[in-house]
Amino acid sequence: MSINEEIDKKHIKNLVEIKGIGDKLTEKILNSVGGEKNLFSIVENLELEKLTDIDGISQRKAIEIMNKLLGNPSTNFLKSERAIQLYEEIIDKILDYTNTKYSENRIKLLSPLNDKNKIIDRINFVMESKIKVSKLPIIKLRGLMKNLSDPVLVKPKYDASKAILTESPEDNDYLIDLGLNQYFPILNLSSSSSIEDELQEYELIFYVYSQGFLDVSDDDNMVLISKDSPAHEIVPDIILDYFNQNLELFEKVLETRKILNQDSVLEDIPRILSELNSYKLKDVDLDSVLSKAKKDADEKLKIAIKSVDIEGDEVLELLNNNFPPKIDKIFDDILTLSKKEIKEITGIDFDPFLRKYPLELDGEEIERIKFRENSRAENEYFDLKVRSASYLESIKEKAELEVKEALKFDFEFALGSFAFEYDLNPPIIGENFNLKDVIHLNLALEKGEDIQRVDYCLNKNENVALLTGANSGGKTTLLETISQIAIMAHMGLPVSGKEVEIKLLDEIYHFSKKRSLDAGAFESFLNVFMPIVTTDSEKLVLLDELEGITELDAAVKIISSFIDMIKESNSFGVIVTHMAKELMNYTDIRVDGIEAKGLDKNYNLIVDRTPRMNFLAKSTPELILKRIYENSEGRLKEVYGEVLKKFK
Ligand SMILES: Nc1ncnc2c1ncn2[C@@H]1O[C@H](COP(=O)(O)OP(=O)(O)OP(=O)(O)O)[C@@H](O)[C@H]1O
C-alpha cells in the first residue's frame, strides 16, 4: 500500500473527530469556513491554508486539525521544542522539492508514526519513489509541475448581442435552472406581441424549440436546438471556455503523463480547441474581395470593349440601353470568370454585379447573401462547437482525474527527489541504535574533504552515554543527527546513513544548549525535565550541555541522578557535556570522545568526527583559540596571544 492510498481511502470522519480540539474552536472553524460541507471540501483538497487563515490557528494547529479530520493516527512522539524544530526542519527540506500546493500540504501532514508496519510501508513507498525519480528527467518534470493546481472554474461571459429563444415561460425557467441566463438573455415567444421584431435586434438567436412554433427559413439568423439537448449542447461555450481557460494546465499534465509513460485522455484537447479557434479565421472580408473583383473586371471590360467594332444598328441598340450581342458576350465571359474567382476565394456562388460600365455592385443582393452566409456560417460553427463540446464533456471527468493524479504524483516526486538528492537509505528497525556513515542533513549536500560521515551506537547494555571532546568537534551536530535519524525513521522516511539500525520508541526529547537563563529558567527547566523519568514510555533523550542551567556542582548532581534513572529504563540517552570527569564520580557511564589532534596549515581543526568509545576526550579549547589568534590582527591578536600563553 502506498501513502497515496492511505489518504485516498480515508473518508473524512465525522466532525466528532475534531471535537477533541474543543467545542469553541470547532464552532469557530465551522463559522469561518461556512459550514460542514465547505470544511469537508477543504479537507478533501488538503487546503491547510484555509485553516491557517482563521484567526488564532497556527500552522502547527492547522496540521493537527487536518490530521484529525483525515483520521490520520496522531502520536505524541516529539516531546520538546527542539525536537519539534528538528522535525520541522526536515519537513522544510522536503518542501524544497514540492512543486504544487497540494503536495506541499501533504508533506506538511507527514507526522511521526508509532505503528511499525505503517512506518515500513512508508519507507518502502519513499524508496520506490527514489528509484523512480532517479530514472526521470527531474528538471523537465519540475518545470511542468511547477504550480500545477486543480482546473479553475470559468466565470460565464454574458453576451447581450445574441439571445436564446424558447417557446414557453416553463422552458425559460428550465434554461434558467441550467444557468444559461448567465450567458445570453433568454426570451420566450409568448412574452410579448412584438417578440418577432425584438428578435431582429440580435445578431444571432439560439432557438430552443420544443413544439416548433416558428417557421425558420434559410435567411433567418437562427440556430435551431432541441429543448431536450443537454446544457452544453445549447451553450457549448460552458465547456469550451472551461477547456480553453485550463488548456495550459491540461497540456502540462499531458506532457507529464507522456514522460511517465501513462496514457491520457488529454491528447486531443489542444487540436480540438485550435481547430475551433482557427475556424473563426476562415471569415473572409467579402467587401474587399468584391471591390477587387469589380476593379479587375472593369479593367478587362475596358480593354475588350475598346477593340470591338460597332456597326450602325448596334449603336442604335446601345442608345436604347440594350447591349448588342457582341457586348453581351464580352460581359458574359468576363463576369463568368469573375464569379468563378469570387467563388474560389469565398466559397460563395452568386452574381454581385449589375451589368453597366463601369460595373455596379448589387447592394441588395450582397446584403442578402451576407445575411444568408452569416447564418450558414453561424450554424456550421455552432455545430462544430457542439461536437467539440460533447466530446470534451465526455472526457471532462477523466481529464480532471488526470490533473489530480499529477498533483498526487508531485507528492511522490517530492519525496523521491528528497531521498535521491540526500542519498537516503532505509533504516533497519531493530532493538539498538547502530548508526553507520551518518551525516547531518545540513551537511549532507555539501561537498568537500572536510565533510565526514560518522558512526555511533547505543545498545541495550549501554543505553546511555556521555559525549565529550573538542570544542567545535561536532558533538552538537552528532546529537542532532541522532535526533534527525530517529525522527525521520518514525516519519517513515529513509535516513542519511548506510545500514542504520534504530529502535522505535514512544517519545523523543531533545534539549539544546541554546536556552535562555531568564529568571525562573532553572525552575521551569526542572518542571519539564524531571517528569521525563517518571513515566514508563520508552524514550530517546538527547541533552546538549545542560551544565549551564545552574551552578556546576548542582548540575552534576541533577544530571547524574537523571542518568541513573535512564539506565534502569528501556529508554536511550546521549548527553553532550564538558563535565564528564565530574559526572563519572557520581555514576558509572560510558564516555565517548571526539578528539582534536591539532590544526592543519590553514588552521582548520584536525579532528575525527566519529567519537571513540570509552574515551574521555579533552575539550582542547586552546586549538580554537589558536585558530582565532592566527586569523586575527592588531591589538586583538595580542590579547589572544596573552590568553594562549596561559595554556602552555
Ligand atoms: N561530520 C562533520 N563533517 C564536517 N563538518 C562537521 C561535522 N560535524 C560538525 N561539523 C562542523 O563543525 C563545526 C562545529 O560543530 P559543532 O557545533 O557540532 O561542534 P561542538 O563539538 O558541539 O562544539 P562546541 O563544543 O564548541 O559547542 C560546525 O561548523 C559543523 O558544521
XYZ file of C-alpha atoms and ligand atoms in Angstrom:
679
model
C 0.000 0.000 0.000
C 1.269 3.439 -0.828
C 0.845 6.600 1.167
C -1.331 7.809 -1.679
C -3.906 5.133 -0.961
C -3.611 5.769 2.725
C -5.140 9.202 2.332
C -7.372 8.379 -0.654
C -9.189 5.671 1.198
C -9.833 7.806 4.212
C -13.279 9.113 4.413
C -13.376 12.296 6.257
C -14.500 11.329 9.660
C -17.409 12.834 11.392
C -16.873 16.191 12.973
C -16.727 14.382 16.296
C -13.126 13.782 15.344
C -12.254 17.408 15.771
C -14.365 17.891 18.834
C -11.147 16.862 20.546
C -9.894 20.366 19.871
C -12.767 21.839 21.837
C -16.330 22.831 21.030
C -15.476 26.519 20.812
C -12.697 26.076 18.282
C -14.801 23.621 16.275
C -17.600 26.172 16.134
C -15.185 28.931 15.186
C -13.767 26.856 12.335
C -17.218 25.972 11.029
C -18.310 29.605 11.149
C -15.191 30.822 9.406
C -15.244 28.318 6.547
C -19.019 28.487 6.095
C -20.244 25.145 7.360
C -19.510 21.464 7.378
C -19.749 20.979 3.620
C -17.037 23.548 2.991
C -14.894 22.113 5.733
C -15.115 18.681 4.127
C -14.071 20.079 0.774
C -11.141 21.858 2.466
C -10.090 18.560 4.000
C -10.586 16.619 0.778
C -8.301 19.033 -1.057
C -5.929 19.331 1.910
C -6.253 23.123 1.892
C -4.278 23.808 5.055
C -4.029 27.482 4.164
C -7.791 27.878 4.580
C -7.401 26.774 8.205
C -4.382 28.944 8.920
C -6.349 31.894 7.525
C -8.613 31.606 10.536
C -7.635 33.928 13.351
C -5.657 32.226 16.079
C -4.951 28.982 14.200
C -1.230 28.445 13.777
C 0.357 26.228 11.154
C 1.000 23.550 13.784
C -2.605 23.656 14.965
C -3.929 23.532 11.399
C -1.868 20.411 10.739
C -3.170 18.811 13.918
C -6.784 19.570 12.967
C -6.331 18.371 9.395
C -4.736 15.112 10.527
C -7.596 14.563 12.948
C -10.188 15.101 10.230
C -8.364 12.760 7.889
C -8.341 10.148 10.612
C -4.542 10.006 10.483
C -3.005 8.463 13.599
C -1.744 11.092 15.986
C 1.349 10.443 18.044
C 2.916 12.299 20.827
C 6.410 11.490 19.705
C 8.018 14.921 19.642
C 8.238 15.991 23.247
C 10.467 19.047 23.344
C 10.577 22.283 21.405
C 13.962 21.444 19.864
C 12.678 18.027 18.739
C 9.718 19.750 17.100
C 12.037 22.251 15.426
C 14.262 19.484 14.096
C 11.161 17.757 12.733
C 10.014 20.993 11.082
C 13.469 21.491 9.562
C 13.178 18.047 7.953
C 9.750 18.978 6.571
C 11.180 22.256 5.228
C 13.923 20.380 3.421
C 11.388 18.112 1.715
C 9.236 21.133 0.840
C 12.099 22.410 -1.325
C 11.217 19.589 -3.709
C 7.476 20.200 -3.978
C 6.034 21.983 -6.976
C 2.374 22.188 -6.086
C 0.377 23.497 -3.161
C -1.280 20.090 -2.870
C 1.936 18.141 -2.394
C 3.272 20.910 -0.155
C 0.311 20.383 2.150
C 0.625 16.619 2.038
C 4.262 16.835 3.028
C 3.293 19.098 5.932
C 0.926 16.377 7.114
C 3.674 13.750 7.335
C 3.916 13.234 11.059
C 5.874 10.672 13.058
C 4.026 7.360 13.415
C 4.250 4.628 16.023
C 2.979 1.676 14.036
C 5.922 -0.354 12.750
C 4.083 -1.732 9.705
C 2.893 1.689 8.626
C 6.397 3.049 9.069
C 7.861 0.294 6.925
C 5.158 0.800 4.276
C 6.011 4.470 4.047
C 9.737 3.830 3.904
C 9.167 1.383 1.046
C 6.977 3.914 -0.733
C 9.649 6.608 -0.465
C 12.376 4.213 -1.591
C 10.328 3.192 -4.630
C 9.834 6.879 -5.410
C 13.570 7.449 -5.031
C 14.331 4.772 -7.601
C 11.620 6.075 -9.918
C 12.884 9.661 -9.669
C 16.455 8.576 -10.372
C 15.353 7.479 -13.846
C 13.309 10.554 -14.708
C 14.210 13.893 -16.317
C 13.916 15.726 -12.995
C 14.366 19.309 -14.184
C 11.890 18.920 -17.025
C 9.278 17.420 -14.724
C 9.816 20.166 -12.175
C 9.182 22.746 -14.878
C 5.994 21.003 -15.957
C 4.604 20.543 -12.487
C 5.541 23.951 -11.078
C 2.391 25.443 -9.551
C 0.012 22.904 -11.077
C -3.357 23.084 -9.401
C -6.874 21.882 -9.970
C -8.542 23.373 -13.064
C -10.101 26.770 -12.481
C -13.813 27.284 -12.862
C -14.642 29.859 -15.506
C -16.976 32.742 -14.902
C -19.698 32.815 -17.559
C -19.231 35.534 -20.185
C -22.522 37.326 -20.814
C -23.155 38.224 -24.460
C -26.130 40.536 -24.936
C -25.762 40.651 -28.707
C -27.224 37.159 -29.012
C -30.233 35.600 -27.336
C -31.821 32.303 -26.508
C -35.439 31.989 -27.630
C -37.797 29.479 -26.033
C -41.437 28.660 -26.661
C -42.880 28.953 -23.176
C -42.215 30.505 -19.772
C -41.712 26.937 -18.426
C -38.923 26.359 -20.913
C -37.446 29.686 -19.860
C -37.400 28.580 -16.248
C -35.840 25.282 -17.200
C -32.969 27.016 -19.018
C -32.522 29.461 -16.160
C -32.212 26.462 -13.837
C -29.433 25.202 -16.074
C -27.717 28.570 -15.539
C -27.854 29.510 -19.222
C -29.167 33.008 -18.481
C -25.630 33.785 -17.333
C -24.511 33.530 -20.951
C -27.287 35.075 -23.030
C -30.589 36.853 -22.492
C -33.441 34.331 -22.612
C -36.666 35.353 -24.344
C -39.801 33.408 -24.974
C -42.215 33.576 -27.857
C -45.252 34.361 -25.759
C -43.623 37.137 -23.748
C -44.840 39.990 -25.951
C -46.739 40.574 -29.138
C -43.787 42.344 -30.695
C -41.386 39.489 -29.960
C -40.614 38.863 -33.631
C -39.497 42.473 -34.046
C -37.429 42.263 -30.894
C -35.631 39.235 -32.279
C -34.368 41.370 -35.177
C -32.233 43.308 -32.727
C -29.995 40.319 -32.019
C -27.114 39.159 -34.159
C -27.989 35.547 -33.598
C -30.830 33.663 -31.972
C -30.459 30.239 -30.420
C -33.967 28.929 -30.913
C -34.528 26.244 -28.303
C -37.714 24.607 -29.596
C -39.966 22.056 -28.037
C -43.020 22.317 -30.335
C -41.509 24.090 -33.322
C -43.886 27.084 -33.484
C -41.634 29.262 -35.615
C -41.038 28.562 -39.258
C -37.334 29.065 -39.721
C -36.033 29.743 -43.196
C -32.532 29.766 -44.555
C -32.399 33.514 -44.332
C -33.129 33.716 -40.625
C -30.196 34.276 -38.369
C -31.242 31.405 -36.177
C -29.670 28.285 -34.796
C -32.121 25.508 -34.080
C -31.622 23.477 -30.928
C -33.918 20.885 -29.417
C -35.002 21.625 -25.854
C -34.031 18.124 -24.822
C -30.381 18.813 -25.524
C -28.030 18.863 -22.542
C -26.856 22.309 -21.395
C -23.503 22.090 -23.182
C -25.298 21.468 -26.481
C -27.393 24.586 -26.006
C -24.466 26.725 -24.829
C -21.317 24.806 -25.801
C -19.206 27.732 -24.524
C -19.825 26.483 -20.981
C -17.472 23.626 -21.604
C -15.326 25.188 -24.322
C -14.431 28.190 -22.153
C -13.513 25.830 -19.326
C -11.131 23.848 -21.517
C -9.738 26.964 -23.185
C -9.085 28.567 -19.841
C -7.349 25.449 -18.492
C -5.609 24.473 -21.721
C -2.098 25.179 -20.467
C -2.739 23.072 -17.375
C -4.032 20.134 -19.419
C -1.098 20.406 -21.809
C 1.357 20.264 -18.916
C -0.418 17.291 -17.380
C -0.398 15.553 -20.761
C 3.332 16.183 -21.128
C 3.942 14.873 -17.595
C 1.974 11.709 -18.314
C 3.918 11.116 -21.516
C 7.169 11.273 -19.574
C 5.732 8.824 -17.044
C 4.520 6.513 -19.830
C 0.898 6.898 -18.813
C -1.856 7.092 -21.403
C -4.100 10.134 -21.354
C -7.469 11.441 -22.482
C -5.919 14.876 -22.845
C -4.190 14.095 -26.123
C -6.872 15.577 -28.428
C -7.739 18.707 -26.468
C -5.171 21.096 -27.996
C -6.094 20.048 -31.554
C -9.835 20.360 -30.956
C -9.529 23.803 -29.427
C -7.170 25.098 -32.073
C -9.490 23.835 -34.824
C -12.319 25.767 -33.225
C -10.263 28.899 -32.792
C -8.950 28.821 -36.352
C -12.455 28.223 -37.715
C -13.301 31.825 -36.981
C -10.344 32.942 -39.050
C -11.976 31.494 -42.173
C -14.305 34.515 -42.247
C -13.454 36.356 -45.449
C -13.861 40.030 -45.998
C -16.487 39.837 -48.735
C -16.486 43.575 -49.417
C -12.818 43.770 -50.252
C -12.979 40.622 -52.413
C -15.852 42.141 -54.354
C -14.279 45.542 -54.802
C -11.116 43.956 -56.155
C -13.160 41.692 -58.457
C -15.038 44.733 -59.736
C -11.849 46.615 -60.432
C -10.313 43.697 -62.326
C -13.468 43.053 -64.319
C -13.845 46.778 -65.203
C -10.306 46.793 -66.478
C -10.894 43.715 -68.603
C -14.171 45.133 -69.928
C -12.474 48.381 -70.869
C -9.805 46.612 -72.900
C -12.210 44.172 -74.526
C -14.820 46.756 -75.435
C -12.254 49.155 -76.878
C -11.342 46.636 -79.544
C -14.944 46.000 -80.648
C -16.139 47.379 -83.977
C -19.655 48.625 -83.635
C -21.953 48.898 -86.589
C -24.836 51.390 -87.144
C -27.753 49.295 -85.818
C -25.693 48.222 -82.834
C -25.224 51.872 -81.968
C -28.999 52.225 -82.065
C -29.401 49.311 -79.640
C -26.910 50.936 -77.345
C -28.868 54.148 -77.460
C -31.922 52.108 -76.370
C -29.937 50.838 -73.416
C -29.670 47.358 -74.874
C -26.359 45.642 -75.229
C -25.721 44.326 -78.701
C -24.868 40.532 -78.650
C -21.162 41.266 -79.174
C -21.024 43.340 -75.993
C -23.280 40.928 -74.103
C -20.845 38.166 -74.913
C -17.929 40.185 -73.565
C -19.859 40.833 -70.316
C -20.850 37.161 -70.116
C -17.281 35.950 -70.489
C -15.688 38.412 -68.116
C -18.378 38.177 -65.425
C -18.449 34.365 -65.560
C -14.721 34.372 -64.955
C -15.020 36.924 -62.180
C -17.828 34.916 -60.463
C -15.611 31.861 -60.638
C -12.764 33.728 -58.995
C -15.042 35.068 -56.265
C -16.314 31.557 -55.578
C -12.776 30.258 -55.342
C -11.914 32.808 -52.683
C -15.155 32.956 -50.724
C -16.844 29.648 -51.498
C -19.999 31.608 -52.419
C -21.604 31.185 -55.815
C -23.538 34.340 -56.693
C -23.705 37.280 -59.055
C -22.840 40.514 -57.278
C -22.754 42.757 -60.396
C -25.224 44.956 -62.201
C -24.364 44.983 -65.916
C -23.157 48.507 -66.572
C -19.909 50.079 -67.426
C -18.211 50.639 -65.099
C -19.779 47.695 -63.246
C -22.003 48.310 -60.258
C -22.194 46.103 -57.195
C -25.721 44.886 -56.420
C -26.034 46.129 -52.829
C -29.312 44.406 -52.116
C -28.117 41.045 -53.371
C -24.872 41.372 -51.461
C -26.717 42.133 -48.226
C -28.978 39.105 -48.765
C -26.010 36.858 -49.418
C -24.100 38.224 -46.467
C -27.005 37.549 -44.165
C -27.533 34.052 -45.584
C -23.848 33.189 -45.413
C -23.542 34.556 -41.949
C -26.433 32.413 -40.815
C -24.982 29.377 -42.518
C -21.535 30.007 -41.042
C -23.015 30.538 -37.590
C -24.921 27.279 -37.901
C -21.866 25.384 -39.090
C -19.707 26.946 -36.416
C -22.323 26.147 -33.818
C -22.443 22.515 -34.973
C -18.685 22.278 -34.701
C -18.823 23.839 -31.239
C -21.475 21.365 -30.132
C -19.496 18.409 -31.480
C -16.347 19.628 -29.722
C -18.191 20.417 -26.519
C -19.846 16.983 -26.495
C -16.507 15.288 -26.859
C -14.873 17.472 -24.210
C -17.796 16.914 -21.858
C -17.350 13.169 -22.276
C -13.705 13.324 -21.162
C -14.044 16.110 -18.589
C -14.216 13.870 -15.556
C -11.237 11.796 -16.655
C -9.288 14.935 -17.526
C -9.850 16.281 -14.029
C -8.802 12.952 -12.585
C -5.576 13.094 -14.551
C -4.850 16.523 -13.074
C -5.451 15.089 -9.595
C -3.107 12.225 -10.397
C -0.427 14.696 -11.473
C -0.834 16.550 -8.164
C -0.529 13.280 -6.282
C 2.473 12.350 -8.330
C 4.137 15.579 -7.243
C 3.917 14.356 -3.663
C 5.657 11.129 -4.620
C 8.095 13.063 -6.779
C 8.998 15.436 -3.923
C 9.660 12.590 -1.500
C 11.597 10.639 -4.115
C 13.663 13.690 -5.108
C 14.440 14.428 -1.469
C 15.551 10.826 -0.853
C 17.516 10.840 -4.082
C 19.330 14.145 -3.560
C 20.202 13.373 0.061
C 21.079 9.783 -0.829
C 18.850 8.427 1.920
C 18.663 4.725 2.743
C 16.078 2.644 4.571
C 16.845 2.095 8.250
C 16.637 -1.327 9.839
C 14.048 -1.298 12.574
C 15.641 -3.258 15.408
C 16.469 -3.108 19.091
C 19.530 -0.860 19.110
C 20.857 2.379 17.744
C 23.614 1.471 15.387
C 24.451 4.399 13.161
C 26.839 3.904 10.270
C 28.094 6.566 7.905
C 25.529 9.032 9.088
C 25.565 12.733 8.317
C 23.535 15.730 9.470
C 21.093 16.838 6.766
C 22.621 20.333 6.848
C 25.956 18.862 5.752
C 24.682 16.070 3.518
C 24.577 18.114 0.323
C 27.927 19.772 0.901
C 30.900 18.504 -0.980
C 34.459 18.590 0.274
C 37.081 16.564 2.061
C 36.238 18.012 5.434
C 32.704 16.571 5.379
C 32.925 13.380 7.385
C 30.301 10.715 7.825
C 30.141 9.388 11.346
C 29.468 6.102 13.201
C 27.837 5.841 16.597
C 25.975 3.256 18.678
C 23.875 2.654 21.753
C 22.502 -0.697 22.771
C 20.513 -2.413 25.495
C 23.511 -2.716 27.822
C 24.899 0.696 27.079
C 21.674 2.610 26.602
C 23.096 5.933 27.735
C 26.444 7.587 27.089
C 28.263 10.847 27.569
C 29.657 12.574 24.527
C 32.746 14.656 25.228
C 35.578 16.246 23.400
C 36.911 19.007 21.262
C 35.267 22.352 21.008
C 33.800 22.584 17.516
C 34.475 18.862 17.202
C 30.938 18.077 16.070
C 29.193 16.991 19.281
C 26.084 19.110 18.800
C 25.990 18.103 15.153
C 26.123 14.401 16.046
C 23.448 14.797 18.707
C 21.169 16.465 16.160
C 21.996 13.798 13.597
C 20.804 11.121 16.056
C 17.567 13.080 16.538
C 17.074 13.567 12.816
C 17.559 9.891 12.124
C 15.139 8.835 14.863
C 12.539 11.394 13.754
C 12.887 10.551 10.059
C 12.569 6.827 10.721
C 9.424 7.433 12.752
C 8.063 9.585 9.927
C 8.564 6.628 7.606
C 11.460 8.194 5.749
C 14.759 6.659 4.779
C 17.720 8.197 6.633
C 21.050 9.820 5.860
C 23.320 6.887 6.589
C 24.023 3.353 5.481
C 22.808 0.238 7.279
C 21.453 2.310 10.110
C 19.662 0.344 12.799
C 17.253 2.166 15.029
C 14.753 1.180 17.672
C 11.253 2.585 17.500
C 10.381 4.473 20.667
C 7.425 6.286 22.134
C 8.889 9.714 22.706
C 11.871 11.842 21.815
C 13.291 14.654 23.979
C 15.987 16.909 22.654
C 17.275 19.789 24.772
C 19.709 22.113 23.056
C 22.188 24.278 24.820
C 20.708 27.448 23.461
C 18.397 28.004 26.374
C 17.918 31.413 27.889
C 18.743 31.705 31.521
C 15.992 34.076 32.486
C 14.743 34.327 35.994
C 12.895 31.152 36.768
C 14.559 29.291 33.902
C 16.074 26.714 36.226
C 12.769 26.014 37.897
C 10.824 25.740 34.678
C 13.560 23.537 33.257
C 13.204 21.136 36.197
C 9.456 21.093 35.676
C 9.928 19.862 32.121
C 12.999 17.752 32.645
C 12.398 15.630 35.707
C 8.971 14.227 34.755
C 10.727 12.587 31.794
C 11.949 9.785 34.032
C 8.676 9.278 35.852
C 6.753 7.508 33.056
C 7.265 4.043 31.630
C 7.215 5.017 27.986
C 10.375 4.256 26.028
C 12.238 7.390 25.155
C 15.183 8.785 23.331
C 16.650 11.606 25.409
C 19.305 13.864 23.919
C 20.827 16.554 26.104
C 23.283 19.163 24.913
C 25.486 20.761 27.600
C 22.917 21.054 30.305
C 25.523 22.246 32.779
C 24.646 25.879 32.101
C 21.316 25.515 33.885
C 22.709 26.131 37.334
C 25.987 26.092 39.227
C 28.251 23.260 38.191
C 28.109 21.155 41.318
C 24.321 21.113 41.431
C 24.068 20.450 37.704
C 26.318 17.402 38.055
C 24.114 16.008 40.821
C 20.916 16.544 38.847
C 22.262 15.087 35.614
C 23.874 12.044 37.275
C 20.609 11.184 39.031
C 18.862 11.518 35.731
C 21.397 9.219 34.029
C 20.885 6.542 36.682
C 17.173 6.542 36.075
C 17.587 6.279 32.301
C 19.990 3.371 32.788
C 17.317 1.453 34.653
C 14.730 2.013 31.917
C 14.190 0.842 28.342
C 14.983 4.328 27.129
C 18.107 5.583 25.379
C 20.112 8.716 26.012
C 23.124 10.701 24.869
C 24.428 13.609 26.884
C 26.889 16.104 25.455
C 28.977 17.558 28.250
C 32.251 19.151 29.203
C 31.866 17.774 32.763
C 32.326 14.091 32.041
C 35.045 13.721 34.637
C 32.828 15.181 37.358
C 29.832 13.093 36.326
C 31.918 9.923 36.425
C 32.366 10.487 40.145
C 28.656 10.062 40.647
C 27.654 7.424 38.125
C 29.052 4.594 36.073
C 28.575 5.546 32.455
C 30.179 5.020 29.077
C 32.072 8.103 27.910
C 32.704 8.707 24.225
C 35.067 11.339 22.949
C 35.718 13.330 19.804
C 39.364 14.171 19.774
C 41.072 17.052 18.019
C 44.660 16.310 17.051
C 45.719 19.848 16.193
C 45.335 22.414 13.448
C 46.247 21.952 9.796
C 48.212 24.526 7.816
C 45.048 26.536 7.207
C 44.320 26.458 10.957
C 41.390 24.110 10.491
C 40.767 21.602 13.235
C 42.219 18.161 12.550
C 39.510 16.027 14.021
C 37.967 12.612 13.642
C 34.263 13.374 13.854
C 33.425 9.800 14.856
C 33.643 9.585 18.668
C 35.937 6.971 20.179
C 34.013 4.706 22.532
C 35.074 4.656 26.174
C 37.379 7.571 25.653
C 37.362 10.765 27.594
C 38.485 13.364 25.086
C 39.653 16.796 26.134
C 37.857 19.923 25.088
C 41.095 21.429 23.728
C 39.722 24.996 23.611
C 43.328 26.152 23.054
C 43.084 24.869 19.481
C 40.126 27.090 18.765
C 41.907 29.990 20.499
C 44.975 29.337 18.367
C 42.907 29.357 15.226
C 41.267 32.649 16.108
C 44.620 34.079 17.169
C 46.132 33.198 13.801
C 43.191 34.686 11.945
C 43.075 37.994 13.838
C 45.131 41.151 13.722
C 46.497 44.005 15.822
C 45.531 44.511 19.422
C 43.064 41.624 19.340
C 45.801 39.261 18.212
C 47.942 40.416 21.156
C 45.089 39.700 23.572
C 44.579 36.184 22.174
C 48.370 35.698 22.417
C 48.280 36.552 26.120
C 45.454 34.101 26.760
C 47.207 31.350 24.818
C 50.375 31.726 26.958
C 48.327 30.568 29.927
C 47.618 27.236 28.190
C 51.284 26.389 27.836
N 30.781 15.300 10.448
C 31.133 16.545 10.166
N 31.735 16.820 8.997
C 32.071 18.086 8.710
N 31.854 19.142 9.492
C 31.259 18.937 10.673
C 30.870 17.634 11.075
N 30.304 17.722 12.301
C 30.352 19.026 12.643
N 30.941 19.750 11.684
C 31.162 21.193 11.701
O 31.971 21.543 12.798
C 31.549 22.758 13.398
C 31.316 22.569 14.876
O 30.317 21.601 15.097
P 29.503 21.509 16.458
O 28.910 22.809 16.819
O 28.621 20.340 16.311
O 30.678 21.186 17.484
P 30.608 21.021 19.057
O 31.526 19.900 19.367
O 29.225 20.900 19.535
O 31.263 22.374 19.528
P 31.257 23.085 20.968
O 31.719 22.085 21.999
O 32.278 24.169 20.802
O 29.899 23.569 21.208
C 30.276 23.149 12.679
O 30.607 24.161 11.752
C 29.860 21.896 11.961
O 29.199 22.186 10.747
